[in-house]
Structure formats: C-alpha cells, structure tokens
Coordinates of C-alpha atoms in Angstrom, one line a residue:
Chain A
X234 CA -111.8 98.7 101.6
X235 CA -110.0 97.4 98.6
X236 CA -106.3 96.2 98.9
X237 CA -104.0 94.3 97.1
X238 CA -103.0 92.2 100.1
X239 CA -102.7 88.5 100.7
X240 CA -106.5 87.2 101.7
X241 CA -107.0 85.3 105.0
X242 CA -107.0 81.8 104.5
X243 CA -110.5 80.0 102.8
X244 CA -112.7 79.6 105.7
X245 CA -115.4 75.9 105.5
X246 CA -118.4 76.8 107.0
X247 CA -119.1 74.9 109.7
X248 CA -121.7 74.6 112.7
X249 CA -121.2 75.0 116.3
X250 CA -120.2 71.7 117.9
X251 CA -121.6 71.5 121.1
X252 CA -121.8 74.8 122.9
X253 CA -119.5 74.5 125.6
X254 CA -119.8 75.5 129.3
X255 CA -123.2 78.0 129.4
X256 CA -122.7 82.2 128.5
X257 CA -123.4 83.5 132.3
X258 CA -124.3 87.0 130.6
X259 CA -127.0 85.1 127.7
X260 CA -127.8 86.4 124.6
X261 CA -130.6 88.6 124.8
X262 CA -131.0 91.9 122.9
X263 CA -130.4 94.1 126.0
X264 CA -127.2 92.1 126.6
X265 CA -126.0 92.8 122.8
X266 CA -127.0 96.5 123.3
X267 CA -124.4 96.2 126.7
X268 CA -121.3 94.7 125.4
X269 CA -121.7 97.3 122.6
X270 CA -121.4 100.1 125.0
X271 CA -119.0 98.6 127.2
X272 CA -116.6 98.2 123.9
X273 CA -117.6 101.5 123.0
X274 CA -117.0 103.0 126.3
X275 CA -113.5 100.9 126.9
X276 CA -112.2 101.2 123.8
X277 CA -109.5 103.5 124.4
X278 CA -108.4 101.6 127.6
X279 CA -108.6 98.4 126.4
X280 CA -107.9 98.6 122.4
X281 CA -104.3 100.9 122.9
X282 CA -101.5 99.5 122.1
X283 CA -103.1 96.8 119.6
X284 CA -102.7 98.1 115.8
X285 CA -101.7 95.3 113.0
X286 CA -100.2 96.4 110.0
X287 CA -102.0 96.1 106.6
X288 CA -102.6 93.1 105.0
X289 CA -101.5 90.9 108.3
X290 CA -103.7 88.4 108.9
X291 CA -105.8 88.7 112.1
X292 CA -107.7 86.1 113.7
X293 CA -110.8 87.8 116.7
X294 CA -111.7 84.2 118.2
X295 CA -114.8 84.9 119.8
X296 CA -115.7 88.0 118.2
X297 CA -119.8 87.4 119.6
X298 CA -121.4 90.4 118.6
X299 CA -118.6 92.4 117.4
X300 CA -119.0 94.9 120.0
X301 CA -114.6 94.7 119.8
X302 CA -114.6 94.2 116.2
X303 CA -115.4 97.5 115.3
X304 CA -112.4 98.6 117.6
X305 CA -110.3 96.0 115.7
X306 CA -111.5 97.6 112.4
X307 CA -110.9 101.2 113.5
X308 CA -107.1 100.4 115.1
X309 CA -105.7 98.1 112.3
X310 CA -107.9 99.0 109.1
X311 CA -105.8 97.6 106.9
X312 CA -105.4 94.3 108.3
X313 CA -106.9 91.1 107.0
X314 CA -109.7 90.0 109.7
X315 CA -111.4 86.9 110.1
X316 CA -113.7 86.7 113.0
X317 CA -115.1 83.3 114.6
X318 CA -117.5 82.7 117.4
X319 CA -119.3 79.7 118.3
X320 CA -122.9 81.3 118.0
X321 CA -124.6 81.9 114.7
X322 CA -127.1 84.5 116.3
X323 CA -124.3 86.3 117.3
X324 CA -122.0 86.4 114.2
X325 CA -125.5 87.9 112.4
X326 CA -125.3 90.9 114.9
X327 CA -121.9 91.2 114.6
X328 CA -122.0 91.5 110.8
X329 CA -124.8 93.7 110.9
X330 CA -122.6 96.0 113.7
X331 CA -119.4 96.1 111.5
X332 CA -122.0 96.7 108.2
X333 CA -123.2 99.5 110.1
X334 CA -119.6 100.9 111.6
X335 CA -117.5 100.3 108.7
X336 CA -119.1 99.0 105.6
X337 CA -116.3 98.2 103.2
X338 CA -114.3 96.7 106.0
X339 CA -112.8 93.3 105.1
X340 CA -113.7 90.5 107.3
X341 CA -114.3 86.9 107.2
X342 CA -116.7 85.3 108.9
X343 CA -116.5 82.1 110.5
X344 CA -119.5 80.3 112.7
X345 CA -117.8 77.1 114.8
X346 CA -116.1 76.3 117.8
X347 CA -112.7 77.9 118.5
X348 CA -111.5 74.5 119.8
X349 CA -111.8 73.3 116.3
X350 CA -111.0 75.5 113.9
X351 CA -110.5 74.5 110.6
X352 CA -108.2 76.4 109.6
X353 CA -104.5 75.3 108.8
X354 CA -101.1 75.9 111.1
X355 CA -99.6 79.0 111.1
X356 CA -102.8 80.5 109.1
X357 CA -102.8 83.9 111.3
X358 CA -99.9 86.1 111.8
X359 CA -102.0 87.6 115.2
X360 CA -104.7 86.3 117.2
X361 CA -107.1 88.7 119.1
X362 CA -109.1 87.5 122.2
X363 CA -111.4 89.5 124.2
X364 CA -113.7 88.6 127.3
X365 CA -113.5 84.6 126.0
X366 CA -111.3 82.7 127.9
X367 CA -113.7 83.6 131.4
X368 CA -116.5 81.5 129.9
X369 CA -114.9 78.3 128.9
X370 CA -113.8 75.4 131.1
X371 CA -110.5 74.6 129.6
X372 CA -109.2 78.1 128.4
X373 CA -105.8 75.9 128.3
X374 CA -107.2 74.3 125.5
X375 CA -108.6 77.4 123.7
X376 CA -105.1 78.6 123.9
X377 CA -103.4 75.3 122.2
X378 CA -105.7 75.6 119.9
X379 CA -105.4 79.1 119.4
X380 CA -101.8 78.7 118.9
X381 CA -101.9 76.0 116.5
X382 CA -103.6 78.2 113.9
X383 CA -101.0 81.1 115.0
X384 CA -97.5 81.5 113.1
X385 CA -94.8 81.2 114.5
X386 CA -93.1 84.2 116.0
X387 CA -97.1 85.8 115.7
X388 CA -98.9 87.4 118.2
X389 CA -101.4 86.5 120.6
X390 CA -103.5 89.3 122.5
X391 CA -106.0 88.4 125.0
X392 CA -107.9 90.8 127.2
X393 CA -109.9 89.8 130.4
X394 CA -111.5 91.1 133.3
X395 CA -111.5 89.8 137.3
X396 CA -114.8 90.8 139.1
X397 CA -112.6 90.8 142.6
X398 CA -111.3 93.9 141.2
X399 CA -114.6 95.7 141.6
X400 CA -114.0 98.7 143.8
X401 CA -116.8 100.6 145.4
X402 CA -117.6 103.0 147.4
X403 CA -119.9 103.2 149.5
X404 CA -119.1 99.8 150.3
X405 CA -121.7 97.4 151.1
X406 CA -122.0 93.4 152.3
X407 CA -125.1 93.4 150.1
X408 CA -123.7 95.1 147.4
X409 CA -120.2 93.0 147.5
X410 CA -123.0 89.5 147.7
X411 CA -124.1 90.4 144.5
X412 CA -121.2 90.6 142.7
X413 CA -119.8 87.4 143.8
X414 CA -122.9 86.1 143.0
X415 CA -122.0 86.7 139.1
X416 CA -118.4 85.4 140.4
X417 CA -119.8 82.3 141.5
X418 CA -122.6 81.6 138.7
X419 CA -120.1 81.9 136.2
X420 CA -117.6 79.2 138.0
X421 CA -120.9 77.1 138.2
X422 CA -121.0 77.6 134.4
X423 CA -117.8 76.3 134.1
X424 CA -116.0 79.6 133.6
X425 CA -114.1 82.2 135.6
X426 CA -114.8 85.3 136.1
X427 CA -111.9 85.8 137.8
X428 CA -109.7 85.3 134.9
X429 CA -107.9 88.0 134.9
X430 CA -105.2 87.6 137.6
X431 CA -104.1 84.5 136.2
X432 CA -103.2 85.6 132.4
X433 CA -99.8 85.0 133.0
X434 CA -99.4 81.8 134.0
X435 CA -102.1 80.7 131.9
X436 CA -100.4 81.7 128.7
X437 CA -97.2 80.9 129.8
X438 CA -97.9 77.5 130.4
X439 CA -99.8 77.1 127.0
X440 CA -96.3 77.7 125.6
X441 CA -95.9 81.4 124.7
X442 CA -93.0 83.6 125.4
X443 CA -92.4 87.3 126.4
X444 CA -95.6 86.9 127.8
X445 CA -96.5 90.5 128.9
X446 CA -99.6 91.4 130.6
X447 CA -100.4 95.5 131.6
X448 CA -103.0 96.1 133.9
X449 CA -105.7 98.5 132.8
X450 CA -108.0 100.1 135.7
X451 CA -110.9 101.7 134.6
X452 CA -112.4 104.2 137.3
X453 CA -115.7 106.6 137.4
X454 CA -116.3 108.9 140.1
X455 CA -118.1 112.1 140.4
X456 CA -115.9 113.9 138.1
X457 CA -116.2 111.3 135.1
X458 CA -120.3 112.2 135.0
X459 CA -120.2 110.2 131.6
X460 CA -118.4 107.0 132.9
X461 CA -120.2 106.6 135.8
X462 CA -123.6 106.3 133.1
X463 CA -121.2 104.2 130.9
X464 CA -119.2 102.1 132.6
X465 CA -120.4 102.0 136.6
X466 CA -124.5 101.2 135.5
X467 CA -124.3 100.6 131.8
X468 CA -121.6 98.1 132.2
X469 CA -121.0 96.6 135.2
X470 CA -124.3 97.3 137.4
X471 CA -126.3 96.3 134.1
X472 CA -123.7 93.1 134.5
X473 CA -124.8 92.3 137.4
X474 CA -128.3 93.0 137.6
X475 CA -129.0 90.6 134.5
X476 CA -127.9 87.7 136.5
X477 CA -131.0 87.8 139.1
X478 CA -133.0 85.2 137.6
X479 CA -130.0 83.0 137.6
X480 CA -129.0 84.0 141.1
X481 CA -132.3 83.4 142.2
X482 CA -132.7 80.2 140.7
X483 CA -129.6 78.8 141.7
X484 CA -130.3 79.4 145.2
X485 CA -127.4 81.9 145.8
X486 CA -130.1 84.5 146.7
X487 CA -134.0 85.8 147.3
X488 CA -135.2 88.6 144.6
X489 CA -135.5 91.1 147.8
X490 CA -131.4 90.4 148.8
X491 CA -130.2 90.4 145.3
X492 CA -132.7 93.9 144.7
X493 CA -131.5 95.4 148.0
X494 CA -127.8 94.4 147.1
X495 CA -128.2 96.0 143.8
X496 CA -129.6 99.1 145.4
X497 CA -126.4 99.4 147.4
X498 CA -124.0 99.2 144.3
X499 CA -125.6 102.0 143.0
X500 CA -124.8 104.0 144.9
X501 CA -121.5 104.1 143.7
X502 CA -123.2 106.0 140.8
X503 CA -124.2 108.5 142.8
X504 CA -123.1 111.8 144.0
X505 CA -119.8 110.9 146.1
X506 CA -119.6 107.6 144.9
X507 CA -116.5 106.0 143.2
X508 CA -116.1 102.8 141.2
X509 CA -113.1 100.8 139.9
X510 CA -112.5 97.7 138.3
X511 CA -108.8 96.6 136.4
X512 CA -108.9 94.5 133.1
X513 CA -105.9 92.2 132.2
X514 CA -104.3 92.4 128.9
X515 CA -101.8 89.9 127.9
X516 CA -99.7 90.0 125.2
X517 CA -97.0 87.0 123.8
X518 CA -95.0 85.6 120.9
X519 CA -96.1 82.0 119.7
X520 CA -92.5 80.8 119.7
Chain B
X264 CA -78.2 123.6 147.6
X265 CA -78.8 127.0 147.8
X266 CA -81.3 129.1 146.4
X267 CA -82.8 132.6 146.7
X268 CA -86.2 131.9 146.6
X269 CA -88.2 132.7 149.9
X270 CA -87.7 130.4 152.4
X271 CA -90.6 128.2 153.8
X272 CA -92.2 129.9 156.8
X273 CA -90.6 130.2 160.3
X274 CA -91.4 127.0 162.7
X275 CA -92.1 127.0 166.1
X276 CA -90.7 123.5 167.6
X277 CA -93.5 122.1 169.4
X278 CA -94.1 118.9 171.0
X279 CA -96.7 115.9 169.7
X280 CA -100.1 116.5 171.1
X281 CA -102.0 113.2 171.8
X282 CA -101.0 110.0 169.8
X283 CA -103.8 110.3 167.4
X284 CA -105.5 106.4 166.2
X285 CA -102.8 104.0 166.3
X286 CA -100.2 104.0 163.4
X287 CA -101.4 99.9 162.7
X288 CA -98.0 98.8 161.2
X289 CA -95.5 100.2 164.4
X290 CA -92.7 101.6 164.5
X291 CA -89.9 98.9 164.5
X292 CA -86.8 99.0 162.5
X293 CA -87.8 96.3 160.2
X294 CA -90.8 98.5 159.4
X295 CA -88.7 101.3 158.4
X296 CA -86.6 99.8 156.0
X297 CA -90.2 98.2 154.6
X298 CA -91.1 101.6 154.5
X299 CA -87.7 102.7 152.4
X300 CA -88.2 99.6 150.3
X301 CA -91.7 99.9 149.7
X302 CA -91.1 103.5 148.7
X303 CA -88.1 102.8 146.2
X304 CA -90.0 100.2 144.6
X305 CA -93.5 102.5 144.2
X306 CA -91.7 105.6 143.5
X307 CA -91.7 106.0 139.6
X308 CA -95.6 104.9 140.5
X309 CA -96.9 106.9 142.5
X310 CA -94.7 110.0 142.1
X311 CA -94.8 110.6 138.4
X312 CA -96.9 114.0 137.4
X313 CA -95.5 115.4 140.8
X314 CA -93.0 118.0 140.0
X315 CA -92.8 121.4 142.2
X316 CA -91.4 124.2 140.7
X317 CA -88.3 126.0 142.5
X318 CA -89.2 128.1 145.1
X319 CA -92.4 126.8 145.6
X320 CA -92.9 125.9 149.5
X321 CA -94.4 122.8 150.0
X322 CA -95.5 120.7 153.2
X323 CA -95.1 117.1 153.3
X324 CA -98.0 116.2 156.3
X325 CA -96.6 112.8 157.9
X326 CA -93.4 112.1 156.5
X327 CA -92.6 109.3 158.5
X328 CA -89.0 108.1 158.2
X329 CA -88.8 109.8 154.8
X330 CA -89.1 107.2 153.0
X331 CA -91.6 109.4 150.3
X332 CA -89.8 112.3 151.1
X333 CA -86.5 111.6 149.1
X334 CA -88.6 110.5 146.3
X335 CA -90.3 114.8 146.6
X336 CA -86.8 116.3 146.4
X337 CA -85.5 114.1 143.8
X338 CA -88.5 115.0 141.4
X339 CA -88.7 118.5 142.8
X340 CA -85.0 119.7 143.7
X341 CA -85.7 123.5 143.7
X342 CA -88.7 123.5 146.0
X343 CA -88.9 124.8 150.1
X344 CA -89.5 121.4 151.5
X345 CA -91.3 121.3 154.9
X346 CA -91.4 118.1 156.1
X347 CA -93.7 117.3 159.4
X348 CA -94.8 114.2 161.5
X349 CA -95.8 113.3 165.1
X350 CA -93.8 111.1 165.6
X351 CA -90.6 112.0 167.0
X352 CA -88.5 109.0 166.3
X353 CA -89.5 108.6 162.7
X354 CA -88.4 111.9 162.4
X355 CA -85.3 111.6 163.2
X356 CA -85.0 108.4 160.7
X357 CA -86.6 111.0 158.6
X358 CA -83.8 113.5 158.8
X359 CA -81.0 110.7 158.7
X360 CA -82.6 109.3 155.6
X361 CA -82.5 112.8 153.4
X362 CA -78.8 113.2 154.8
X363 CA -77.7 110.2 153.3
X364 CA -79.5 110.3 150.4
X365 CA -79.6 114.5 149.6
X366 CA -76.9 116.3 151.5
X367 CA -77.6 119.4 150.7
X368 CA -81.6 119.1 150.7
X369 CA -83.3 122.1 152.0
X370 CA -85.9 120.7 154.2
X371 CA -87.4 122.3 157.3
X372 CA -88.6 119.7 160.0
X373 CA -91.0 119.9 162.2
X374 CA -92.7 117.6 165.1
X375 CA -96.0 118.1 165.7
X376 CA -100.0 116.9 165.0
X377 CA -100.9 117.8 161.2
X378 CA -104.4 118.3 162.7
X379 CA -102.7 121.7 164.7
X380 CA -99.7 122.7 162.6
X381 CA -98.2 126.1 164.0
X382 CA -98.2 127.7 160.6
X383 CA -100.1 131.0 159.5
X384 CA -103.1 130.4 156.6
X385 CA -102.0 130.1 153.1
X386 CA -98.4 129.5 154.6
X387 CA -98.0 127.0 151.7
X388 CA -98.2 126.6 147.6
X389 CA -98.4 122.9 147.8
X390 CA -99.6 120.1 150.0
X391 CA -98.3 116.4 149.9
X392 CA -99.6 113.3 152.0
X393 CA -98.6 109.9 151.3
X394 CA -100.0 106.8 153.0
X395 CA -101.4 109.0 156.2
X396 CA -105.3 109.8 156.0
X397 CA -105.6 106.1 155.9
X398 CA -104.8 106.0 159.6
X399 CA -106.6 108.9 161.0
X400 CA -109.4 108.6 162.8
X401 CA -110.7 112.1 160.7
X402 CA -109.4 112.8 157.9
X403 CA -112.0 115.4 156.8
X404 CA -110.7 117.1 159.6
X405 CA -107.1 116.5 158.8
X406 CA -107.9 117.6 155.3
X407 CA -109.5 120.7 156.8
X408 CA -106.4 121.6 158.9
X409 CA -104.3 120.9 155.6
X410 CA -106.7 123.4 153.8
X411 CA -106.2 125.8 156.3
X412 CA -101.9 126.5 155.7
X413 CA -102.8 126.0 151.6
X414 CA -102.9 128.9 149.7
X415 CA -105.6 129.4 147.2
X416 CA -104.9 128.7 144.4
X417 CA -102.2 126.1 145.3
X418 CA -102.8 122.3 145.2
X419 CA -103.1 119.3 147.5
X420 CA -101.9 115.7 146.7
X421 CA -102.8 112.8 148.5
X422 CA -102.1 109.4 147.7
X423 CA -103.5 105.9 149.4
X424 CA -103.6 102.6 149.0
X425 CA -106.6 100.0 149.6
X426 CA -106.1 96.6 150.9
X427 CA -109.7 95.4 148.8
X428 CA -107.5 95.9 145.6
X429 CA -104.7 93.1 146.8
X430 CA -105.7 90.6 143.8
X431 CA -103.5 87.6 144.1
X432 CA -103.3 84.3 142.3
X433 CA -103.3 81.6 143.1
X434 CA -106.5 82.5 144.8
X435 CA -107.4 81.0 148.8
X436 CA -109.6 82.0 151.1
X437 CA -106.7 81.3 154.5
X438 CA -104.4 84.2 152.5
X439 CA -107.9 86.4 151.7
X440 CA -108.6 86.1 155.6
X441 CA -105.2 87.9 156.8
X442 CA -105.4 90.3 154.3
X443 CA -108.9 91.3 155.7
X444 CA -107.4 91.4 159.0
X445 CA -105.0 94.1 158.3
X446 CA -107.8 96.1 157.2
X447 CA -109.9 95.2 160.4
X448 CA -106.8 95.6 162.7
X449 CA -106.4 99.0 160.8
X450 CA -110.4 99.6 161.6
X451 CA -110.0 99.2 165.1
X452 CA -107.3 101.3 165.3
X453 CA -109.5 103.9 163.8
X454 CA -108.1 103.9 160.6
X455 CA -109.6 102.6 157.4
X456 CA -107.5 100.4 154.6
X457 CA -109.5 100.8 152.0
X458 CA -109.7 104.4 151.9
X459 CA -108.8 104.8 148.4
X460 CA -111.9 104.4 146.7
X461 CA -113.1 107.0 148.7
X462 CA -110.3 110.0 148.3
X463 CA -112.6 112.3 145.9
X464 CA -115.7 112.4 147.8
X465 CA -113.2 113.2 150.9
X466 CA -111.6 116.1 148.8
X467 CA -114.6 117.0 147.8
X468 CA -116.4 117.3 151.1
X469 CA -113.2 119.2 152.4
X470 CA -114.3 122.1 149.8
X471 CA -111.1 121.4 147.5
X472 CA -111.9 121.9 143.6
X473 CA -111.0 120.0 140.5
X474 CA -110.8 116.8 142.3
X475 CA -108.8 114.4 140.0
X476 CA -108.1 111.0 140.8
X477 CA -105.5 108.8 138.8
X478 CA -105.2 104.8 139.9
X479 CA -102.3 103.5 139.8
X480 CA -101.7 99.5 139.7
X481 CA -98.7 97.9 140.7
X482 CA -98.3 94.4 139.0
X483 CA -95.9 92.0 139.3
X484 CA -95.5 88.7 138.1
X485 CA -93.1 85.8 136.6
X486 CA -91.5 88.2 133.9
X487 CA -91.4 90.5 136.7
X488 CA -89.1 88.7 139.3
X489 CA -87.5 92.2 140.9
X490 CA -90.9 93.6 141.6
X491 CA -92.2 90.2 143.0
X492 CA -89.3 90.3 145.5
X493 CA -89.5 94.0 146.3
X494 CA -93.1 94.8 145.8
X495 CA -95.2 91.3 146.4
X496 CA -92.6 90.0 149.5
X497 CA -90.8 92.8 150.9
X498 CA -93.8 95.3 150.6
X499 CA -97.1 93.9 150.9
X500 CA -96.8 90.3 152.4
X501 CA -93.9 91.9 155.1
X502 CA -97.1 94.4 155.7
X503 CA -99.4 91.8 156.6
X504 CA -97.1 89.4 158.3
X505 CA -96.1 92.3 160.6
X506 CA -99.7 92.2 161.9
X507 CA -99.1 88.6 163.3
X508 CA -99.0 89.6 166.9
X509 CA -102.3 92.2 166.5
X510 CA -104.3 89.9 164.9
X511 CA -104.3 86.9 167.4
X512 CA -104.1 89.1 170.1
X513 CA -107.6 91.0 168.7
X514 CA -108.6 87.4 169.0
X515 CA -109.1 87.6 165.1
X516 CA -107.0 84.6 164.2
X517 CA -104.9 81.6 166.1
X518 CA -101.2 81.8 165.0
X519 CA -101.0 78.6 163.3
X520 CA -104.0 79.7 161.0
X521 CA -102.1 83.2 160.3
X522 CA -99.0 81.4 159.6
X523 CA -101.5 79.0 156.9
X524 CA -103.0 82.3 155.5
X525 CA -99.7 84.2 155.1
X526 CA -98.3 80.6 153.3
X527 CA -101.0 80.6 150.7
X528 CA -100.9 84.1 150.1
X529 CA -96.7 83.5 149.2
X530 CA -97.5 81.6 146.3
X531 CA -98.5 84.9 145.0
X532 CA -94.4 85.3 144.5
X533 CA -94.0 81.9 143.8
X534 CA -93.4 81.2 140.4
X535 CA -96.5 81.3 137.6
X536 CA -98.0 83.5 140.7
X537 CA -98.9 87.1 140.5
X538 CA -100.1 89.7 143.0
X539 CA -101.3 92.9 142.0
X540 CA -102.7 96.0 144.5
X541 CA -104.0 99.5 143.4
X542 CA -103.3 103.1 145.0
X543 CA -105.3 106.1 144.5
X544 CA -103.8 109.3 143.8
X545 CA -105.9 112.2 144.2
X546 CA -104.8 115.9 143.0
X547 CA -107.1 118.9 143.9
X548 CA -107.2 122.6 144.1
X549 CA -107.5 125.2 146.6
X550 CA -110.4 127.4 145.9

C-alpha cells in the first residue's frame, strides 16, 4: 500500500520491561495457531462496526500475534497502523501473519510495554485493544496510559471476553469446574478473565466519555456445523484444555477431573449440543 | 378492526385440566405489572423478525396476562390472534390488558392446558410461546401438542430466557447464590431456568425443521439508566426477590442471607454497575 498520508509517529525500539502478570494461555505454537482461528472465526462479530478512515493513525496495543491485525488491515486499509505488544516472539509471528495476509500493508512495529510507550501525547487519533486488558493486573493503568498517547476527541476500542458467559448444554459440574478453573488461574495470574462485564466502569473511570459498550454473543449449535468446529472446540474447548498442566499444577484439579470435565464440555459439540459465550466491546471519546 | 380474512377456528370453552408444575413466580398483582414491565422493556428485543401477515391465524400458547401478547398485535395487526392459557385469572388480566391497550384487537381467548388444546390438526399457520416451556414439566410433549394444531408448512417461535446468562458486576458470590435459587426453586417446581441453551435440540427432537436460534442480550448499564431501572430492578432483581418466601421455606436460604444476596446483587443498578442476561429465541418449521 502506497499513500500520501501523514506517517505514524517515529517509533524507538525498545525492549520489554518486565513482563507483567504471566499469559494464562502461553505462547506455544498451538496457541498461535488458536488465537488465529478464533480472530478468523470472530471476525465478523467482533471487528463490525470498527473501520478508520485513511491515513488516521491507529494504535493495536497488544497486537501479540496479529491474529486481529489482519482484521484491522482488512476493515480500515487505509489507515496508518502501528502495532505494539510486549513480546518480541510474538511481534515476529505477527509480522510474518500480516506479510502473509496483506503484504504491502503499512504497519509499524513496536516491541515494549504498553505501560510505557514512548510515543508522544495525542500521537494516535484511535487506539484498538483486543483480549489485553484480562491479562494485566492494573488494566486502569493500561488505560491512562493508553489515553495519554490518544488525541483528544480520538477513539478508544477495546474488545473483551467474560468466561461466566460460557453457556452449555449439556450442562455439567465437571464441565462448569473446568472452566472456572481457567477463571481462576488467570486471577491467580493477576488478570481477569472476567473482564468483560466490567468495561464500562472500567473505562469510565479511566476518564473517557460516551463510553458505549454492545454486547456480542457468539453461539454454535447443531445448525452452525462450522462454528461448533470453530469456535465451540477450536476456540474455547482448545482454551481450556491448554490450561491442564497449569490446573494441575496449581492444585485446582487431578489430570483424571480436569480430563473427565473436559469430556463433558464436549459434548456441547456434539449432536444436540449448544454453546454460547458474549464478548464485550467498548467503545469511547478521550475527552 | 375488521377484516375478511378467515377467522381463527371455532373454540370450545373448556375448563383447566390439572395445574401442571408450579408457575415458580405466582400470580400476585405485583407480578403482573412485572410481567407488563418486563415485557415493555424486552419487546423491541425479543419481538423484532416477528411479523405475521394478515390473515394468518396464529396461537399464542400461555399468554399469561398478556403482557407478550400486545407486543404480537402491535407487530402483526392483520393476523387471527388466538390467545390461550390455563390459567383463568391471568386471563382475564390478559383480556383487560389488549382492551386497554388495542380496542379493536381481534383475539380469540381460550382457557385451557396447551398440552390438550380443543383445536382440529393444522388448525394454525403460526405458533408463538414466550417465557412458558421453561416451566413445564415436558416440554417435548408440550411442543408435540403445539405440533399437532401447526400446519405444515407454518412456523413455531419460542422464546426463553436462562437464569446461567445473569452476568452482573460488581461480582459476589451472596447475589450468585439467590440467583441459583430461582433456578433450583424453578427445578423443584419441575421447571428448568436455564432452558435456553437447550431450545434447538428440543425443537429438534419435537421433529420441527430449520431450527434457527438467534440470542438476544439485554445490557444495561451507567449510560443506560432507563434500562437499569426497568430491565436490571423492575425485571430481573423484582424476579428473584419475589422468590424470598420459596427459597427459605425450601430450606435453601435464611432470610437475612437472602436479603445480603439480593443487596449485593443491587449494586448491579448502582452506579458504574452493569447487569446483563441473555434469551434464546428459537424459530422452526413444520415439516
């Protein structure tokens, strides 16, 4: 993409400091491979309604592997993108998934902390966040300093989800363990992965206005063959099944409850079952 | 209003046979305007893509006091509106409710079981059932009976809530516990609360076709102050406060730790609270 646009601002690299509260999903290759089809597979749902005109400038904090960036790119493809996440492993995937998905898009890459960016006030006309703010311990302070780097009168969009919004039928005690279990690993990480009922407050006490936030439900049942292999075991079953070790070794389970919970939330991908599970997307004005 | 169009079959009056599984929220006054409010406030929700055309003669199985069945002849002025419950007394409201609210309304009432209606096969083009299955004891069987007066060809829509959606903020385990009572109260009653999730395998089952369910969250809020008062208060906390009595008589709770778990669940419509709650809607086909 060539345009005639003003550039994003002039980026300083800079390394990671300190890695913040731990990533409850990790960073292995199967977990790359799964945020790519859960984007892929909520992109409509999630990415609607988010389009910036050319030559704005765009700011994805916490792109990780770009698995939303490629959305970003496809929605707004004239828009000025920088993208920043804290780990460099991730940004290398992330370039190499926008290289693949839209090679002459323009983005800037930026490898640090997104509590310390070092970019200048009012730098970014919008500021994009998706599936961040549940895995840091002060998302308040991601959202000051978010806001900081924001112009006034800019956007800020930020999209979680709430695992006590997982829906399922059959229902199951094992099955619901399990999924708390990822709930409660991710608190002990110093997260929330229940985030997403509290994007309003959370945004309005960081000082934005209008704050809007739409609820997006995204369901699977027997007549959605393709979202039930997408989003009910790809996404969210996968989710959960790749905390085991963790759960394990945190105490919160044996392998034989966590396997046998597991079992039972599969069965919401089968014949007759249903799944459900509502993300939060909030948008405001940075006064 | 007056039409041309055939008129919906002949009725037989016939008296309620058996009470069916209790109807968990009573029958009070103060229920019935919840009802009204709760309806009101929903309506543009859970009644959008339902339009009838003239003529067509539709059923309404448990209407209640009415309170969905203004909303079905505002959106669908022109259809032959049969309107039926088993309750004789909420009929009544039912009838006094569409008078005040549609004059000239062409509905036929009638008082009797929706498991043993009086009319012929294929007596209607349309079926519509708000907020009932969820306290039957069978509702593949009441979905059967339904089948059984549907034409083929002609189309059944049922819509329910589920009481595992209620996602509040802030969070507390006190307001999660009376919330979970409602649905156990509802479980002894022989009902199920959180039959949402399972309304297509139940369509399904029943032998209807083209199962299609739609969700349909209900969100509200600081920027959203009418639908916390109307929707958070007046619809779903008045729900599970009505349950006071049940619960500690089931032994489930003491009334001083009801009265703690229906506090902490107000700060839901407190301000920087929200509450949000998600009803299935499920349209299907009579082969």
């Amino acid at each position: 993409m060539t345009t005639s646009a003003p550039q994003p601002p002039a980026v300083r690299p800079e390394p990671a400091v300190g890695t913040g509260p731990g990533y409850v999903h990790g960073y292995s290759p199967a977990e790359a491979r799964r945020l790519g089809d859960q984007a892929d597979t909520l992109a409509g749902l999630l990415h609607s309604g988010t389009a910036y005109p050319p030559g704005s400038r765009v700011l994805e904090a916490g792109c990780g592997v770009g698995a939303q960036t490629v959305h970003l790119l496809d929605s707004s493809p004239g828009a000025l993108l920088t993208a920043a996440d804290i780990s460099a492993d991730s940004l290398a995937k992330a370039r190499a998934r926008v290289a693949a998905h839209a090679p002459g898009a323009n983005v800037r890459w930026h490898h640090g902390d997104l509590h310390r960016l070092p970019f200048a006030d009012d730098s970014f006309d919008h500021v994009f966040v998706c599936f961040v703010l549940e895995h840091l311990a002060d998302p308040a302070a991601a959202l000051a300093a978010l806001r900081r780097v924001l112009r006034p009168g800019g956007t800020l969009t930020v999209i979680e989800g709430d695992h006590g919004t997982a829906c399922f039928h059959p229902r199951g005690e094992a099955a619901q363990r399990v999924v708390d279990h990822l709930a409660r690993l991710q608190a002990d990480a110093g997260g929330d992965g229940l985030i997403g009922r509290r994007l309003h407050p959370l945004l309005a006490d960081a000082g934005f206005r209008d704050v809007a936030v739409s609820l997006r439900t995204m369901s699977a049942d027997s007549a959605r063959p393709a979202l039930v292999e997408n989003f009910t075991r790809r996404t969210f079953i996968a989710m959960v099944e790749a905390v085991r070790a963790d759960a394990v070794a945190a105490g919160l389970t044996t392998p034989e409850a966590f396997d046998r919970g597991v079992a039972e939330l599969r069965r919401a991908a089968e014949p007759g079952g249903t799944f459900h599970y509502t993300f939060s997307k909030a948008v405001a004005v940075n006064p």
